[in-house]
CSV table of C-alpha atoms in Angstrom, one decimal:
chain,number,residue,atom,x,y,z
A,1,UNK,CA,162.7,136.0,-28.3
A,2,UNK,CA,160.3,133.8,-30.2
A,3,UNK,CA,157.7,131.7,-28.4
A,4,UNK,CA,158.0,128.1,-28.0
A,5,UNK,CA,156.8,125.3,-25.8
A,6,UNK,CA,158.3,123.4,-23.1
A,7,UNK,CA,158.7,120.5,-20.8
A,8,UNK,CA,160.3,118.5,-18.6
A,9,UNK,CA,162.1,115.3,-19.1
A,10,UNK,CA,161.9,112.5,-16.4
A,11,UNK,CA,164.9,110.2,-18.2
A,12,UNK,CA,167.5,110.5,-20.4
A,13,UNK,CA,166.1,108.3,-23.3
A,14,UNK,CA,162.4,110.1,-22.7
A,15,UNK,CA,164.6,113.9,-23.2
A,16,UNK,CA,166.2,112.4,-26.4
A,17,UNK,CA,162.6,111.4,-28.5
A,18,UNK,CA,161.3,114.3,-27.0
A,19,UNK,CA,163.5,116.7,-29.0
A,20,UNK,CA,164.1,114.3,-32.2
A,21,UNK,CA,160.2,113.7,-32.5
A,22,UNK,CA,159.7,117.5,-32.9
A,23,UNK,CA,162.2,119.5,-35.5
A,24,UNK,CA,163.9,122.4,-34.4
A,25,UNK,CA,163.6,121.4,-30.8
A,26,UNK,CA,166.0,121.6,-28.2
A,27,UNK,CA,167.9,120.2,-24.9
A,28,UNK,CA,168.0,123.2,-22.4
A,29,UNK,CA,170.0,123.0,-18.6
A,30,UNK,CA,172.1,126.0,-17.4
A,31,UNK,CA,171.3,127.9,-20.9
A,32,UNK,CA,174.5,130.4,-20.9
A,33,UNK,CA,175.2,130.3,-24.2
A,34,UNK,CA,171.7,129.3,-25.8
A,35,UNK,CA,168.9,131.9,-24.2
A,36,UNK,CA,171.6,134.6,-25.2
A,37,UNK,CA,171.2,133.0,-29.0
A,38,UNK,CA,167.1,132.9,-28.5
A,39,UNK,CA,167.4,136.5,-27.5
A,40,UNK,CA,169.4,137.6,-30.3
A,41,UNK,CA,166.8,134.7,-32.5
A,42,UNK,CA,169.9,133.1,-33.7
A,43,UNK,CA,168.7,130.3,-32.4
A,44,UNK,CA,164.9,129.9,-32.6
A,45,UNK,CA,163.9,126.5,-30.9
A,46,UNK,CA,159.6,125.8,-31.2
A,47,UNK,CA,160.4,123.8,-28.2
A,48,UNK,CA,162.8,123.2,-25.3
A,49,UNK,CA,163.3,119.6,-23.0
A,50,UNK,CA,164.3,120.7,-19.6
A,51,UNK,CA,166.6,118.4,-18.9
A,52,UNK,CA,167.9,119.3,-15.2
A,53,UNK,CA,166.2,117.2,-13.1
A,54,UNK,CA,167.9,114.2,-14.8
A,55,UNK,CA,170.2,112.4,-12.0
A,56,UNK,CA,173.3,113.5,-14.7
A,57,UNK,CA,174.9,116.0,-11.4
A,58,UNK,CA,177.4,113.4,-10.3
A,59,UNK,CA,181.4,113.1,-10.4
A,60,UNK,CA,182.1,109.4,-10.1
A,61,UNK,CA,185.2,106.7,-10.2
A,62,UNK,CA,185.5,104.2,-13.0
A,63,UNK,CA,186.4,100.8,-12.8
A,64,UNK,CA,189.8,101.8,-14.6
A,65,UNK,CA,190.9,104.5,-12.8
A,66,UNK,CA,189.6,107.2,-14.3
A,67,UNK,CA,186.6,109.8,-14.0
A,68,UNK,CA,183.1,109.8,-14.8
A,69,UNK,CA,181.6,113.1,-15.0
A,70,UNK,CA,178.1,113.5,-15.4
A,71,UNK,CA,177.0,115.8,-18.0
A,72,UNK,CA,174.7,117.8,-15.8
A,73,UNK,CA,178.0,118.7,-13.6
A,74,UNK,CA,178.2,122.4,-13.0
A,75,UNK,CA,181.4,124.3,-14.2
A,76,UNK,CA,182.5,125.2,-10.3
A,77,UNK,CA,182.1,121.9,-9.0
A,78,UNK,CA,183.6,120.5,-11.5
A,79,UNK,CA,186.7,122.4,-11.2
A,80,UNK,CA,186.8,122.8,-7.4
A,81,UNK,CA,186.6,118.6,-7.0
A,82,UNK,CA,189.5,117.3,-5.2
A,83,UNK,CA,190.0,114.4,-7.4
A,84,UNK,CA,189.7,116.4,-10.6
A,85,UNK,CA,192.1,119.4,-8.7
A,86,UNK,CA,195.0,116.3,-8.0
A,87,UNK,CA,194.8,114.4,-10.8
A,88,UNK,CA,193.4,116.3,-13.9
A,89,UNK,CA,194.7,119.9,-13.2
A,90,UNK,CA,195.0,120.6,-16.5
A,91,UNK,CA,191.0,120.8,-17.1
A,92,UNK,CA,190.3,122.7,-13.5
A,93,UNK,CA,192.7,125.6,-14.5
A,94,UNK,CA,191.0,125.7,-17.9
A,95,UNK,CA,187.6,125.8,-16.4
A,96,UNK,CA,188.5,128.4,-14.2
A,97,UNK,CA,189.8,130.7,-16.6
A,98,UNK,CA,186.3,130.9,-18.4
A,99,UNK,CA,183.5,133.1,-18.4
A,100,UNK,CA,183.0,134.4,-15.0
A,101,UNK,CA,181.9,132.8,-11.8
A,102,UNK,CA,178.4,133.8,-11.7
A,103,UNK,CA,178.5,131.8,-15.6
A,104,UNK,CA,180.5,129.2,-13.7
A,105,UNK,CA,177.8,128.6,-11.0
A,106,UNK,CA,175.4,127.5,-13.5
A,107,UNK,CA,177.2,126.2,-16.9
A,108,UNK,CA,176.9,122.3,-17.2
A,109,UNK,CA,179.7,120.2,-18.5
A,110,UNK,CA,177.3,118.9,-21.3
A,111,UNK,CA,176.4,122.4,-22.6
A,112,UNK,CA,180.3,123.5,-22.8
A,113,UNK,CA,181.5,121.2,-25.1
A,114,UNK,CA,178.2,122.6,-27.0
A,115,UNK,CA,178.8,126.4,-26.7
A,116,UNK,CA,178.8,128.0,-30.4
A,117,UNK,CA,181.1,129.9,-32.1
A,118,UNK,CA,181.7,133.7,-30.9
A,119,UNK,CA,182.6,135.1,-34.2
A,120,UNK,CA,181.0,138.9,-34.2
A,121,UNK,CA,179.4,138.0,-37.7
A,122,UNK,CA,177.9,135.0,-36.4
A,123,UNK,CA,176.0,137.3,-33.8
A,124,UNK,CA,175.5,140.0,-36.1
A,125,UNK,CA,171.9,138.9,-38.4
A,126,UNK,CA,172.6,141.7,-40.3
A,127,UNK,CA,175.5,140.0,-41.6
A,128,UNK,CA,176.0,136.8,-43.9
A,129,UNK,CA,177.3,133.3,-41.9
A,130,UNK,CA,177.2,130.6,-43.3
A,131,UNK,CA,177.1,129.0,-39.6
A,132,UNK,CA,173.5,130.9,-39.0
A,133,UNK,CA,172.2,130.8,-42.7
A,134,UNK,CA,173.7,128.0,-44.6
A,135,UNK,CA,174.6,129.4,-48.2
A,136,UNK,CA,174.7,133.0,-47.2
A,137,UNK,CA,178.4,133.6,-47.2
A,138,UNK,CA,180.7,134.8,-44.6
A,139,UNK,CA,181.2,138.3,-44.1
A,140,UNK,CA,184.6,137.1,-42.2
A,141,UNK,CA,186.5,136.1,-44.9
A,142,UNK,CA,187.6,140.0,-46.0
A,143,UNK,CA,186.2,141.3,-42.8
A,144,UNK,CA,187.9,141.5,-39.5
A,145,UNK,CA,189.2,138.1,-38.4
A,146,UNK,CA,191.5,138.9,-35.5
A,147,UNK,CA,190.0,137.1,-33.0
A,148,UNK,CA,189.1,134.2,-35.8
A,149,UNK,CA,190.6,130.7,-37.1
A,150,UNK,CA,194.0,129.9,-39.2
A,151,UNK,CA,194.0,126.3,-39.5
A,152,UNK,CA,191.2,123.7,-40.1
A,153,UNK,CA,189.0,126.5,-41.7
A,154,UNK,CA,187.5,126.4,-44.5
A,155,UNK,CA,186.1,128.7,-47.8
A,156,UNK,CA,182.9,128.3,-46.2
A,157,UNK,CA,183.7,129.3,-43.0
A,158,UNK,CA,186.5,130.5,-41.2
A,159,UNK,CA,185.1,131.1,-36.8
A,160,UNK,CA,186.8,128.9,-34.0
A,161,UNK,CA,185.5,127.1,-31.2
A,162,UNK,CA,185.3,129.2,-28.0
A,163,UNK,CA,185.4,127.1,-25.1
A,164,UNK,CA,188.8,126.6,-22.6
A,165,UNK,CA,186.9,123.4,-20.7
A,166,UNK,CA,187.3,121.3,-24.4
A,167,UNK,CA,190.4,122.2,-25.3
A,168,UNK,CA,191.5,120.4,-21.3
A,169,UNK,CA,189.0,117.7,-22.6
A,170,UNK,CA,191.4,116.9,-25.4
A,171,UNK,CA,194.3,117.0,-24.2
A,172,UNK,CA,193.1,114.5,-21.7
A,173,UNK,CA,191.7,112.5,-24.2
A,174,UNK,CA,188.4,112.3,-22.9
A,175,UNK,CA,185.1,110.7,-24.0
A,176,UNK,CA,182.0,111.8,-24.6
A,177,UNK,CA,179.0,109.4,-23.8
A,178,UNK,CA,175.3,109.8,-24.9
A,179,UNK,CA,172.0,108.1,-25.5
A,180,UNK,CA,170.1,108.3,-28.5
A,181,UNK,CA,166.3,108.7,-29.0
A,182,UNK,CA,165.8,104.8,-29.0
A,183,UNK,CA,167.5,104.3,-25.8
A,184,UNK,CA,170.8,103.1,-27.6
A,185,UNK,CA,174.1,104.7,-25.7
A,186,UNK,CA,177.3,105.8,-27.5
A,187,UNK,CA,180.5,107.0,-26.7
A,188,UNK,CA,182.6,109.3,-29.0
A,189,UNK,CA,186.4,109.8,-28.5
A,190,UNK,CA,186.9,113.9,-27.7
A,191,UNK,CA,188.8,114.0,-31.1
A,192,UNK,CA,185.8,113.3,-33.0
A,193,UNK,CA,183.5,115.1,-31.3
A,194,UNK,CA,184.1,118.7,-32.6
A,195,UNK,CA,183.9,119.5,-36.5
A,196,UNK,CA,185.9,121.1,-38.6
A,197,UNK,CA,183.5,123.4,-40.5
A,198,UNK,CA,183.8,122.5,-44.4
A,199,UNK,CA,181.2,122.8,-46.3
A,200,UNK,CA,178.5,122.4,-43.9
A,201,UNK,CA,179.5,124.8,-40.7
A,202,UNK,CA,176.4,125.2,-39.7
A,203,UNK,CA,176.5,121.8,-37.8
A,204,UNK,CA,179.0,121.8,-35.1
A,205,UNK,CA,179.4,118.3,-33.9
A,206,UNK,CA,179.2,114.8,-34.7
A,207,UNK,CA,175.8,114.4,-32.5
A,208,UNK,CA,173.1,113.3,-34.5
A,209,UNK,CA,169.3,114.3,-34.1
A,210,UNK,CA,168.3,114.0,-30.7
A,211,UNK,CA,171.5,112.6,-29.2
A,212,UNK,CA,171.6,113.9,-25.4
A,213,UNK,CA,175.4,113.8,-23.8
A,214,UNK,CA,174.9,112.0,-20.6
A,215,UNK,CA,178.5,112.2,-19.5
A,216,UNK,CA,182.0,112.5,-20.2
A,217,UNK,CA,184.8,110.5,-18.8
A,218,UNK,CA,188.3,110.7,-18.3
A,219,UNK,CA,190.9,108.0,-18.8
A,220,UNK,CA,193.4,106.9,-15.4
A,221,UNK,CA,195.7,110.1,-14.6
A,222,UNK,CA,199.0,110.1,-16.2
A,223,UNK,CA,200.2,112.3,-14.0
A,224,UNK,CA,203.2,114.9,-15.8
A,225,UNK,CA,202.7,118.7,-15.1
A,226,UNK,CA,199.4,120.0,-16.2
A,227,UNK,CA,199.3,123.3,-17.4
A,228,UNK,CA,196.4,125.5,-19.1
A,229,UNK,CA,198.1,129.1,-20.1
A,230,UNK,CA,195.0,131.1,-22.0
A,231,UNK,CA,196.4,134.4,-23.8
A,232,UNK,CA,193.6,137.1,-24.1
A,233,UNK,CA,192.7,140.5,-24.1
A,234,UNK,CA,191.8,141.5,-21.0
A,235,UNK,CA,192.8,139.9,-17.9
A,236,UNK,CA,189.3,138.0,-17.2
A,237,UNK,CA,186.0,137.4,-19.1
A,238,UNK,CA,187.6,137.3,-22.7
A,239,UNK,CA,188.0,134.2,-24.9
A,240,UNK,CA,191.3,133.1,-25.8
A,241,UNK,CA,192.9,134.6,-28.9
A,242,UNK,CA,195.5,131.3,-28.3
A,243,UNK,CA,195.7,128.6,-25.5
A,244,UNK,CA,197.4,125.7,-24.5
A,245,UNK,CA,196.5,122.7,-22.7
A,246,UNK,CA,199.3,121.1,-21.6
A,247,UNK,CA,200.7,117.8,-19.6
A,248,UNK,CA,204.0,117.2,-19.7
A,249,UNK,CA,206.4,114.6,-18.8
A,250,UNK,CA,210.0,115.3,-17.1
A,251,UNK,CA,212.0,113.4,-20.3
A,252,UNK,CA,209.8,116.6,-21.8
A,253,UNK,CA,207.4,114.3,-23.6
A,254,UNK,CA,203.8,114.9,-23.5
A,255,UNK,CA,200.4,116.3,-24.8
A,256,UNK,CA,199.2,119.5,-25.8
A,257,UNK,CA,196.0,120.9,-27.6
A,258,UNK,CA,195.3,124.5,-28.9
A,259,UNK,CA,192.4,126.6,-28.4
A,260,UNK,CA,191.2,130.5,-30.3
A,261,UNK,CA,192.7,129.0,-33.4
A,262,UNK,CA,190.4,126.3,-35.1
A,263,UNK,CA,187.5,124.9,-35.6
A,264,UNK,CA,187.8,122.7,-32.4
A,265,UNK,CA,190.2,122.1,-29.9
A,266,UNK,CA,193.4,121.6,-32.2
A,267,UNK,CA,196.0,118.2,-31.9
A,268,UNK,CA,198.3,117.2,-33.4
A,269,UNK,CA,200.4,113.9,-33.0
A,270,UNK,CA,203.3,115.0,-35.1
A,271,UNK,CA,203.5,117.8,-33.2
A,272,UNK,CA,203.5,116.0,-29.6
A,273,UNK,CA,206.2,113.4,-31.3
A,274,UNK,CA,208.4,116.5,-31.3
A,275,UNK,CA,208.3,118.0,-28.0
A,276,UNK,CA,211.4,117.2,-26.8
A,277,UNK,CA,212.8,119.4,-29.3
A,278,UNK,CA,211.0,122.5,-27.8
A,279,UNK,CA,208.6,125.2,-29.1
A,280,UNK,CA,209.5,126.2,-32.6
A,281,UNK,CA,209.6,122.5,-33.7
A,282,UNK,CA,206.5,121.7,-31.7
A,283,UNK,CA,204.2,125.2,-33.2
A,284,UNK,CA,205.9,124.2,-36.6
A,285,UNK,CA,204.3,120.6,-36.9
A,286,UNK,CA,201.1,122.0,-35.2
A,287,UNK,CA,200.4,124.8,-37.7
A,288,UNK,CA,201.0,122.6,-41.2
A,289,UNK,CA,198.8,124.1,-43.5
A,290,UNK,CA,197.7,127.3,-41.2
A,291,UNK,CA,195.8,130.2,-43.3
A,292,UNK,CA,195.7,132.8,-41.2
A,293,UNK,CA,194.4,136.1,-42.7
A,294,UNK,CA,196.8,139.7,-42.4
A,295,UNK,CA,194.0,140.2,-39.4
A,296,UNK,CA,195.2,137.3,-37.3
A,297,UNK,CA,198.5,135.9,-38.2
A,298,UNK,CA,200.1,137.3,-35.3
A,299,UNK,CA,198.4,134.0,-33.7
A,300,UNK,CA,201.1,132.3,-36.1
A,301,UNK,CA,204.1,133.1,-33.7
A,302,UNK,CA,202.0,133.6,-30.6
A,303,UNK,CA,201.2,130.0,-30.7
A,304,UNK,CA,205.0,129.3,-30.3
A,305,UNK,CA,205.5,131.6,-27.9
A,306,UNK,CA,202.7,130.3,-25.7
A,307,UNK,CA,204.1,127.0,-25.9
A,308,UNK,CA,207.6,128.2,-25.1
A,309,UNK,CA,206.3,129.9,-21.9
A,310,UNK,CA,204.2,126.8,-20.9
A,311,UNK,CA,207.3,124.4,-21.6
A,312,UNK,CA,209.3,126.6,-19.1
A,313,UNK,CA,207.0,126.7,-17.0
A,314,UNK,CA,206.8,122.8,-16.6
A,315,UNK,CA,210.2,122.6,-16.4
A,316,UNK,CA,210.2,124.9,-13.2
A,317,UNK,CA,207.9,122.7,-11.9
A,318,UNK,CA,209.4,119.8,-12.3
């Protein structure tokens, strides 16, 4: 790990100049996914803003029903709140079947949505990514891509977004609010949030310089079924090779979002405008223009499959 300096913010707007006044800086709070990065000198910050002390650690109610979650929220109590277990299962079940609870137990809400790409090239320095070193290449493209994207990918890049707590987020159409180094505040729609990678993959969201998330809040429940069925590996600690975030309605409308197959979490409203007429026509719409490579296009009819388990399983429910 490289040295670099630190500090402590005491507000919001003071983390945000703090980290835009000095390039290559960085916001830092539970630090799962970014001292792993430093370690490895993926990521080599000259400086980190501390930004845990900021009151950001609360779970509120809006005026319109919904939830406000502050961006400081830890992954366990985000998924253990009673309001967010009754109304919003969907997002607990997806927390929950991330990382591991230790992770959990310290993992901010903020710094999911932020968590980069877990493509084994993309950890590997001795390898070319375009993601670490723009205009390198990307050994994945011709190298092993099982665990890697087949839609919304690009010549540049082809790694997905690894989180389960987004792909919830989505599917929920959730928004993501933030304040910016001069104090201003801005909310993004979930859908615009993520990227997909293009030509640029080395930048991963729609944030701009210095832009701190401050929260993220939910709409009024819909209620439906919520569902979050995450196929992996190995029964626990694994990232999804597909999932499927779910909430569906008893005439069998609904919504549903992808994860382990795109550059973000994946939606599609042709797809959800054919849910009625079950799984194939539903995966069908939602993988238009899917490249997967001879690696990974087994996700092709695992993504139906997934959704035909998780549509039978609603209808049980119901």
């Amino acid at each position: 790990m490289k040295a670099f300096t630190y500090e402590r913010a005491e507000s919001p707007a003071v983390a945000a100049a703090a980290v835009a006044a000095k390039p290559g800086a960085k916001f830092i709070a539970g630090g799962t996914n970014l001292l792993d990065l430093m370690k490895l000198q993926i990521e080599e910050p000259v400086h980190l803003v501390d930004v845990n002390r900021l009151a950001l650690d609360k779970i509120e109610p809006t005026a319109d029903g919904g939830l406000r979650i502050g961006a400081l929220v830890r992954n366990t109590d985000l998924a253990a709140d009673a309001r967010v277990r009754r109304d919003y299962g969907v997002l607990s079940r997806a927390i929950v079947a991330g990382a591991s609870g230790q992770l959990r137990n310290k993992a901010t809400t903020a710094g999911n949505l932020l968590q980069r790409t877990r493509c084994p090239y993309f950890y590997d320095t001795n390898q070319p990514c375009n993601k670490r070193k723009p205009g390198s290449g990307c050994a994945a493209i011709g190298g092993y891509s099982r665990q890697l994207g087949i839609i919304g990918t690009s010549s540049a890049c082809i790694a997905t977004y690894p989180g389960d707590m987004a792909v919830a987020m989505r599917v929920l159409d959730a928004t993501v609010e933030t304040v910016q180094p001069d104090g201003q505040t801005r909310r993004i729609p979930i859908a615009d949030f993520h990227r997909l990678w293009g030509d640029t993959p080395h930048i991963d969201t729609n944030l701009r310089a210095g832009e701190l998330i401050t929260a993220v809040t939910l709409p009024k429940p819909v209620g439906g079924t919520h569902i979050y069925h995450k196929v992996r590996d190995r029964a626990s600690y694994a990232y999804a090779l597909v999932s499927v975030a779910a909430i569906l309605q008893r005439d069998g409308t609904g919504h549903v979002a992808i994860g382990g197959i795109a550059p973000k979490p994946w939606r599609v409203d042709a797809a959800e405008a054919v849910l009625p007429q079950g799984a194939k026509a539903t995966a069908a719409r939602l993988l238009t223009g899917a490249r997967p490579t001879q690696d990974n296009a087994f996700k092709v009819p695992l993504v139906e499959r997934t959704l035909a388990a998780v549509m039978a399983e609603a209808k049980d429910a119901a």
